[in-house]
PDB file of C-alpha atoms in Angstrom:
ATOM      1  CA  MET A 138       6.723  -9.136 -12.477  1.00 95.00           C
ATOM      2  CA  ARG A 139       8.887  -6.143 -13.788  1.00 97.00           C
ATOM      3  CA  ILE A 140      10.081  -4.305 -10.813  1.00 98.00           C
ATOM      4  CA  VAL A 141      11.943  -1.019 -10.055  1.00 98.00           C
ATOM      5  CA  VAL A 142      13.694  -0.760  -6.912  1.00 97.00           C
ATOM      6  CA  ALA A 143      14.278   2.846  -5.708  1.00 97.00           C
ATOM      7  CA  GLU A 144      16.767   2.840  -2.491  1.00 95.00           C
ATOM      8  CA  ASP A 145      19.922   4.841  -1.765  1.00 94.00           C
ATOM      9  CA  LEU A 146      21.297   2.244   0.665  1.00 92.00           C
ATOM     10  CA  TYR A 147      23.649  -0.176  -1.351  1.00 94.00           C
ATOM     11  CA  LEU A 148      23.085  -3.127   1.029  1.00 93.00           C
ATOM     12  CA  LEU A 149      19.274  -2.775   1.301  1.00 92.00           C
ATOM     13  CA  ARG A 150      18.853  -1.997  -2.438  1.00 94.00           C
ATOM     14  CA  ASP A 151      21.109  -5.095  -3.413  1.00 95.00           C
ATOM     15  CA  GLY A 152      19.403  -7.343  -0.962  1.00 94.00           C
ATOM     16  CA  MET A 153      16.120  -6.402  -2.426  1.00 94.00           C
ATOM     17  CA  VAL A 154      17.313  -6.981  -5.944  1.00 96.00           C
ATOM     18  CA  ARG A 155      18.538 -10.385  -4.942  1.00 96.00           C
ATOM     19  CA  LEU A 156      15.597 -11.535  -3.201  1.00 95.00           C
ATOM     20  CA  LEU A 157      13.059 -10.518  -5.792  1.00 96.00           C
ATOM     21  CA  GLU A 158      15.236 -12.254  -8.493  1.00 97.00           C
ATOM     22  CA  ALA A 159      15.256 -15.412  -6.341  1.00 96.00           C
ATOM     23  CA  TYR A 160      11.360 -15.349  -6.410  1.00 96.00           C
ATOM     24  CA  GLY A 161      11.583 -15.270 -10.084  1.00 96.00           C
ATOM     25  CA  HIS A 162      10.758 -11.483 -10.850  1.00 97.00           C
ATOM     26  CA  GLN A 163      12.706  -9.241 -12.920  1.00 97.00           C
ATOM     27  CA  VAL A 164      14.220  -5.949 -11.513  1.00 98.00           C
ATOM     28  CA  VAL A 165      14.280  -3.828 -14.774  1.00 98.00           C
ATOM     29  CA  ALA A 166      16.033  -0.853 -13.001  1.00 97.00           C
ATOM     30  CA  THR A 167      17.206   0.710  -9.725  1.00 97.00           C
ATOM     31  CA  ALA A 168      17.304   4.146  -8.602  1.00 97.00           C
ATOM     32  CA  THR A 169      19.228   5.973  -5.877  1.00 96.00           C
ATOM     33  CA  THR A 170      18.034   9.586  -5.979  1.00 96.00           C
ATOM     34  CA  GLY A 171      14.780  11.221  -6.126  1.00 94.00           C
ATOM     35  CA  PRO A 172      15.005  12.528  -9.679  1.00 95.00           C
ATOM     36  CA  GLU A 173      16.543   9.183 -10.824  1.00 97.00           C
ATOM     37  CA  THR A 174      13.409   7.495  -9.323  1.00 97.00           C
ATOM     38  CA  LEU A 175      10.960   9.450 -11.372  1.00 97.00           C
ATOM     39  CA  ASP A 176      12.885   9.062 -14.526  1.00 97.00           C
ATOM     40  CA  VAL A 177      13.062   5.310 -14.259  1.00 97.00           C
ATOM     41  CA  LEU A 178       9.373   4.887 -13.182  1.00 97.00           C
ATOM     42  CA  LEU A 179       8.195   6.893 -16.218  1.00 97.00           C
ATOM     43  CA  THR A 180      10.535   5.188 -18.628  1.00 97.00           C
ATOM     44  CA  GLN A 181      10.338   1.709 -17.337  1.00 97.00           C
ATOM     45  CA  ARG A 182       6.501   1.563 -16.355  1.00 97.00           C
ATOM     46  CA  PRO A 183       7.015  -1.446 -14.150  1.00 97.00           C
ATOM     47  CA  ASP A 184       4.447  -3.731 -12.874  1.00 97.00           C
ATOM     48  CA  VAL A 185       5.346  -2.387  -9.432  1.00 97.00           C
ATOM     49  CA  ALA A 186       7.944  -0.405  -7.837  1.00 97.00           C
ATOM     50  CA  VAL A 187       9.507  -0.333  -4.321  1.00 97.00           C
ATOM     51  CA  VAL A 188      10.354   3.057  -3.290  1.00 96.00           C
ATOM     52  CA  ASP A 189      12.088   4.515  -0.178  1.00 94.00           C
ATOM     53  CA  VAL A 190      10.716   7.908   1.118  1.00 90.00           C
ATOM     54  CA  ARG A 191      13.999   9.742   1.889  1.00 90.00           C
ATOM     55  CA  MET A 192      16.543   9.727  -0.767  1.00 91.00           C
ATOM     56  CA  PRO A 193      19.257  12.176  -1.991  1.00 92.00           C
ATOM     57  CA  PRO A 194      19.743  14.916  -2.825  1.00 90.00           C
ATOM     58  CA  THR A 195      18.351  16.245   0.520  1.00 86.00           C
ATOM     59  CA  GLN A 196      17.513  13.089   2.248  1.00 85.00           C
ATOM     60  CA  SER A 197      13.934  14.387   3.042  1.00 83.00           C
ATOM     61  CA  ASP A 198      11.071  13.125   0.956  1.00 87.00           C
ATOM     62  CA  GLU A 199      12.541  12.868  -2.590  1.00 91.00           C
ATOM     63  CA  GLY A 200      11.412   9.260  -3.069  1.00 92.00           C
ATOM     64  CA  LEU A 201       7.741   9.801  -2.090  1.00 90.00           C
ATOM     65  CA  ARG A 202       7.452  13.003  -4.021  1.00 91.00           C
ATOM     66  CA  ALA A 203       8.851  11.014  -7.086  1.00 94.00           C
ATOM     67  CA  ALA A 204       6.196   8.464  -6.475  1.00 93.00           C
ATOM     68  CA  LEU A 205       3.403  10.923  -6.337  1.00 91.00           C
ATOM     69  CA  GLU A 206       4.405  12.458  -9.564  1.00 94.00           C
ATOM     70  CA  ALA A 207       4.775   9.186 -11.399  1.00 95.00           C
ATOM     71  CA  ARG A 208       1.161   8.288 -10.313  1.00 92.00           C
ATOM     72  CA  ARG A 209       0.024  11.800 -11.388  1.00 92.00           C
ATOM     73  CA  ARG A 210       1.504  11.040 -14.902  1.00 94.00           C
ATOM     74  CA  LEU A 211       0.862   7.317 -14.928  1.00 94.00           C
ATOM     75  CA  PRO A 212      -2.465   6.954 -12.922  1.00 89.00           C
ATOM     76  CA  GLY A 213      -2.580   3.757 -11.078  1.00 89.00           C
ATOM     77  CA  LEU A 214       1.128   2.986 -11.326  1.00 95.00           C
ATOM     78  CA  PRO A 215       1.593   0.372  -8.482  1.00 96.00           C
ATOM     79  CA  ILE A 216       3.930   1.603  -5.846  1.00 95.00           C
ATOM     80  CA  LEU A 217       4.860   0.115  -2.537  1.00 94.00           C
ATOM     81  CA  ILE A 218       6.505   2.445  -0.260  1.00 92.00           C
ATOM     82  CA  LEU A 219       9.067   1.070   2.227  1.00 90.00           C
ATOM     83  CA  SER A 220      10.200   3.629   4.904  1.00 87.00           C
ATOM     84  CA  GLN A 221      11.527   4.081   8.156  1.00 85.00           C
ATOM     85  CA  HIS A 222       8.842   6.816   8.763  1.00 80.00           C
ATOM     86  CA  VAL A 223       5.155   7.459   8.348  1.00 79.00           C
ATOM     87  CA  GLU A 224       4.953  10.445   6.076  1.00 75.00           C
ATOM     88  CA  GLN A 225       1.165  10.975   6.944  1.00 73.00           C
ATOM     89  CA  LEU A 226       0.448  13.912   4.462  1.00 71.00           C
ATOM     90  CA  TYR A 227       2.065  12.258   1.432  1.00 72.00           C
ATOM     91  CA  ALA A 228       0.411   8.807   2.409  1.00 75.00           C
ATOM     92  CA  ARG A 229      -2.976  10.459   2.095  1.00 76.00           C
ATOM     93  CA  GLU A 230      -2.126  12.030  -1.142  1.00 78.00           C
ATOM     94  CA  LEU A 231      -1.140   8.599  -2.413  1.00 77.00           C
ATOM     95  CA  LEU A 232      -4.431   7.165  -1.499  1.00 76.00           C
ATOM     96  CA  ALA A 233      -6.499  10.098  -2.643  1.00 74.00           C
ATOM     97  CA  ASP A 234      -6.765   9.229  -6.255  1.00 69.00           C
ATOM     98  CA  GLY A 235      -8.783   6.087  -5.363  1.00 66.00           C
ATOM     99  CA  ALA A 236      -6.931   4.047  -7.958  1.00 73.00           C
ATOM    100  CA  GLY A 237      -5.434   1.285  -5.543  1.00 78.00           C
ATOM    101  CA  GLY A 238      -2.203  -0.279  -6.371  1.00 89.00           C
ATOM    102  CA  ILE A 239      -0.585   1.201  -3.102  1.00 89.00           C
ATOM    103  CA  GLY A 240       1.396  -0.104  -0.240  1.00 90.00           C
ATOM    104  CA  TYR A 241       3.103   1.520   2.656  1.00 89.00           C
ATOM    105  CA  PHE A 242       5.299  -0.551   4.902  1.00 89.00           C
ATOM    106  CA  LEU A 243       7.786   0.611   7.639  1.00 89.00           C
ATOM    107  CA  LYS A 244      10.972  -1.309   7.115  1.00 87.00           C
ATOM    108  CA  GLU A 245      11.036  -2.462  10.734  1.00 86.00           C
ATOM    109  CA  SER A 246       7.702  -4.273  10.107  1.00 82.00           C
ATOM    110  CA  VAL A 247       8.816  -6.575   7.314  1.00 83.00           C
ATOM    111  CA  PHE A 248       9.791  -9.745   9.097  1.00 81.00           C
ATOM    112  CA  ASP A 249      10.183 -12.337   6.255  1.00 86.00           C
ATOM    113  CA  ALA A 250      10.542 -12.546   2.427  1.00 91.00           C
ATOM    114  CA  ASP A 251       7.341 -14.087   1.818  1.00 91.00           C
ATOM    115  CA  GLN A 252       5.475 -11.240   3.617  1.00 86.00           C
ATOM    116  CA  PHE A 253       7.426  -8.668   1.380  1.00 91.00           C
ATOM    117  CA  VAL A 254       6.949 -10.449  -1.826  1.00 93.00           C
ATOM    118  CA  ASP A 255       3.178 -11.117  -1.074  1.00 91.00           C
ATOM    119  CA  ALA A 256       2.612  -7.506  -0.318  1.00 90.00           C
ATOM    120  CA  LEU A 257       4.399  -6.596  -3.575  1.00 94.00           C
ATOM    121  CA  GLU A 258       2.159  -8.897  -5.658  1.00 93.00           C
ATOM    122  CA  ARG A 259      -1.045  -7.630  -4.151  1.00 90.00           C
ATOM    123  CA  VAL A 260      -0.086  -3.963  -4.839  1.00 93.00           C
ATOM    124  CA  ALA A 261       0.831  -4.974  -8.508  1.00 95.00           C
ATOM    125  CA  GLY A 262      -2.591  -6.510  -8.770  1.00 91.00           C
ATOM    126  CA  GLY A 263      -4.272  -3.132  -7.844  1.00 89.00           C
ATOM    127  CA  GLY A 264      -4.849  -3.944  -4.209  1.00 86.00           C
ATOM    128  CA  THR A 265      -3.474  -2.349  -1.030  1.00 84.00           C
ATOM    129  CA  ALA A 266      -0.910  -3.635   1.410  1.00 87.00           C
ATOM    130  CA  MET A 267      -0.688  -1.324   4.545  1.00 86.00           C
ATOM    131  CA  ASP A 268       1.346  -1.495   7.563  1.00 86.00           C
ATOM    132  CA  PRO A 269      -0.823  -1.511  10.807  1.00 85.00           C
ATOM    133  CA  ALA A 270       1.313   1.381  12.091  1.00 81.00           C
ATOM    134  CA  VAL A 271       0.565   3.449   9.033  1.00 82.00           C
ATOM    135  CA  ILE A 272      -3.043   2.753   9.291  1.00 82.00           C
ATOM    136  CA  ALA A 273      -3.147   3.790  12.840  1.00 79.00           C
ATOM    137  CA  LYS A 274      -1.378   7.059  11.978  1.00 77.00           C
ATOM    138  CA  LEU A 275      -3.624   7.925   9.166  1.00 75.00           C
ATOM    139  CA  LEU A 276      -6.939   7.154  11.234  1.00 73.00           C
ATOM    140  CA  SER A 277      -5.584   9.184  14.234  1.00 70.00           C
ATOM    141  CA  SER A 278      -5.882  12.391  12.428  1.00 61.00           C
ATOM    142  CA  GLY A 279      -8.759  11.747   9.952  1.00 56.00           C
ATOM    143  CA  SER A 280     -11.894  13.597  10.066  1.00 53.00           C
ATOM    144  CA  SER A 281     -15.188  12.041  10.596  1.00 52.00           C
ATOM    145  CA  ASN A 282     -16.912  10.042   7.913  1.00 61.00           C
ATOM    146  CA  ARG A 283     -20.559   9.554   8.534  1.00 68.00           C
ATOM    147  CA  ARG A 284     -20.748   6.205   6.222  1.00 72.00           C
ATOM    148  CA  LEU A 285     -17.689   4.820   8.375  1.00 79.00           C
ATOM    149  CA  GLU A 286     -19.671   5.783  11.473  1.00 82.00           C
ATOM    150  CA  ARG A 287     -22.585   3.215  10.378  1.00 85.00           C
ATOM    151  CA  LEU A 288     -20.196   0.448  10.752  1.00 89.00           C
ATOM    152  CA  THR A 289     -20.195  -1.921  13.758  1.00 91.00           C
ATOM    153  CA  GLU A 290     -17.214  -2.493  15.729  1.00 91.00           C
ATOM    154  CA  ARG A 291     -16.664  -5.925  14.340  1.00 93.00           C
ATOM    155  CA  GLU A 292     -17.126  -4.300  10.898  1.00 91.00           C
ATOM    156  CA  HIS A 293     -14.329  -1.825  11.692  1.00 88.00           C
ATOM    157  CA  ASP A 294     -12.107  -4.511  12.685  1.00 91.00           C
ATOM    158  CA  VAL A 295     -12.654  -6.625   9.471  1.00 92.00           C
ATOM    159  CA  LEU A 296     -12.221  -3.569   7.367  1.00 88.00           C
ATOM    160  CA  GLY A 297      -8.977  -2.734   9.067  1.00 87.00           C
ATOM    161  CA  LEU A 298      -7.460  -6.059   8.320  1.00 88.00           C
ATOM    162  CA  MET A 299      -8.662  -5.840   4.934  1.00 87.00           C
ATOM    163  CA  ALA A 300      -6.444  -2.532   4.596  1.00 84.00           C
ATOM    164  CA  GLU A 301      -3.481  -4.546   5.678  1.00 82.00           C
ATOM    165  CA  GLY A 302      -4.215  -6.598   2.506  1.00 80.00           C
ATOM    166  CA  LEU A 303      -5.483  -9.843   4.471  1.00 84.00           C
ATOM    167  CA  SER A 304      -7.875 -12.150   2.432  1.00 85.00           C
ATOM    168  CA  ASN A 305     -11.241 -13.114   3.854  1.00 89.00           C
ATOM    169  CA  GLN A 306      -9.729 -16.404   5.085  1.00 90.00           C
ATOM    170  CA  ALA A 307      -6.759 -14.546   6.827  1.00 88.00           C
ATOM    171  CA  VAL A 308      -9.125 -11.984   8.384  1.00 91.00           C
ATOM    172  CA  GLY A 309     -11.328 -14.837   9.725  1.00 93.00           C
ATOM    173  CA  GLN A 310      -8.258 -16.601  11.221  1.00 93.00           C
ATOM    174  CA  ARG A 311      -7.182 -13.318  12.885  1.00 91.00           C
ATOM    175  CA  LEU A 312     -10.777 -12.599  14.415  1.00 93.00           C
ATOM    176  CA  PHE A 313     -11.466 -16.251  15.017  1.00 94.00           C
ATOM    177  CA  LEU A 314     -14.562 -16.166  12.636  1.00 92.00           C
ATOM    178  CA  SER A 315     -15.373 -18.541   9.724  1.00 93.00           C
ATOM    179  CA  GLU A 316     -14.693 -17.366   6.230  1.00 91.00           C
ATOM    180  CA  SER A 317     -18.474 -17.106   5.546  1.00 92.00           C
ATOM    181  CA  ALA A 318     -19.009 -14.799   8.489  1.00 93.00           C
ATOM    182  CA  ILE A 319     -16.195 -12.535   7.219  1.00 93.00           C
ATOM    183  CA  SER A 320     -17.962 -12.553   3.736  1.00 92.00           C
ATOM    184  CA  LYS A 321     -21.152 -11.563   5.396  1.00 93.00           C
ATOM    185  CA  HIS A 322     -19.319  -8.688   7.171  1.00 91.00           C
ATOM    186  CA  THR A 323     -17.709  -7.427   3.891  1.00 91.00           C
ATOM    187  CA  THR A 324     -21.132  -7.518   2.081  1.00 91.00           C
ATOM    188  CA  SER A 325     -22.489  -5.310   4.899  1.00 91.00           C
ATOM    189  CA  ILE A 326     -19.599  -3.046   4.797  1.00 90.00           C
ATOM    190  CA  PHE A 327     -19.950  -2.463   0.913  1.00 88.00           C
ATOM    191  CA  GLY A 328     -23.672  -1.898   1.433  1.00 89.00           C
ATOM    192  CA  LYS A 329     -23.096   0.740   4.474  1.00 87.00           C
ATOM    193  CA  LEU A 330     -20.364   2.549   2.432  1.00 85.00           C
ATOM    194  CA  GLY A 331     -22.530   2.731  -0.788  1.00 84.00           C
ATOM    195  CA  ILE A 332     -20.065   0.661  -2.785  1.00 81.00           C
ATOM    196  CA  THR A 333     -22.084  -1.216  -5.523  1.00 78.00           C
ATOM    197  CA  ASP A 334     -20.850  -3.960  -7.773  1.00 73.00           C
ATOM    198  CA  ASP A 335     -20.885  -2.475 -11.208  1.00 62.00           C
ATOM    199  CA  GLY A 336     -18.142  -4.800 -12.728  1.00 55.00           C
ATOM    200  CA  ASN A 337     -16.048  -1.783 -13.297  1.00 46.00           C
ATOM    201  CA  ASN A 338     -14.345  -1.418  -9.913  1.00 53.00           C
ATOM    202  CA  ASN A 339     -12.902  -3.535  -6.993  1.00 73.00           C
ATOM    203  CA  ARG A 340     -15.198  -3.058  -4.063  1.00 80.00           C
ATOM    204  CA  ARG A 341     -12.624  -4.333  -1.740  1.00 81.00           C
ATOM    205  CA  VAL A 342     -10.229  -1.768  -2.802  1.00 79.00           C
ATOM    206  CA  LEU A 343     -12.693   1.142  -2.588  1.00 78.00           C
ATOM    207  CA  ALA A 344     -13.814   0.150   0.776  1.00 83.00           C
ATOM    208  CA  VAL A 345     -10.254   0.224   1.996  1.00 81.00           C
ATOM    209  CA  LEU A 346      -9.552   3.564   0.314  1.00 77.00           C
ATOM    210  CA  THR A 347     -12.553   4.959   1.929  1.00 78.00           C
ATOM    211  CA  TYR A 348     -11.427   3.665   5.232  1.00 79.00           C
ATOM    212  CA  LEU A 349      -7.874   4.994   5.064  1.00 76.00           C
ATOM    213  CA  ASN A 350      -8.820   8.436   3.485  1.00 71.00           C
ATOM    214  CA  ASN A 351     -11.514   8.782   6.348  1.00 60.00           C
ATOM    215  CA  ALA A 352     -12.779  11.865   4.820  1.00 43.00           C
TER     216      ALA A 352
END
């Protein structure tokens, strides 16, 4: 994969670059400020980008705003947000276009290299990779959705784990259910959310985005 890394802390940025290259990926550019991040995202058009939320010049939300603007200009540009904080409003805005290719992890929740690279690859493929803490924050303030209210408690559990980016097999292991049982649950979820298989969309991603937008 061609990757952009936007992180102002040298040690963390250098560590990510070395890690990604060790896994056989190419870091085509790095950025240390919000404006620089937007510039490299638009010029490099990477397969996926890792973007910190708080970057110079003000150390507020420059990185996240750069990611939003880049996705506005390049719809579907895959971006994994890696932050110390959950910026709820902007997280919702990232999800709002329904295009997928979005991840949001808290730095403290990334426990190993395989987890991080796996999340990046899912995002690059147009999927989602969401930190459970981010999911909880989004859902805590979401409005009611009648379609979501149709789901059983078990289906909510399955959909929440799908939002983290887990496969059916991994969801089954987490819930102590067979993979075939999870497949039946996902089929039911798609039906209750009105998500049809027309060959032009990823039903799994659309279901997750419906769940996270919760509106």
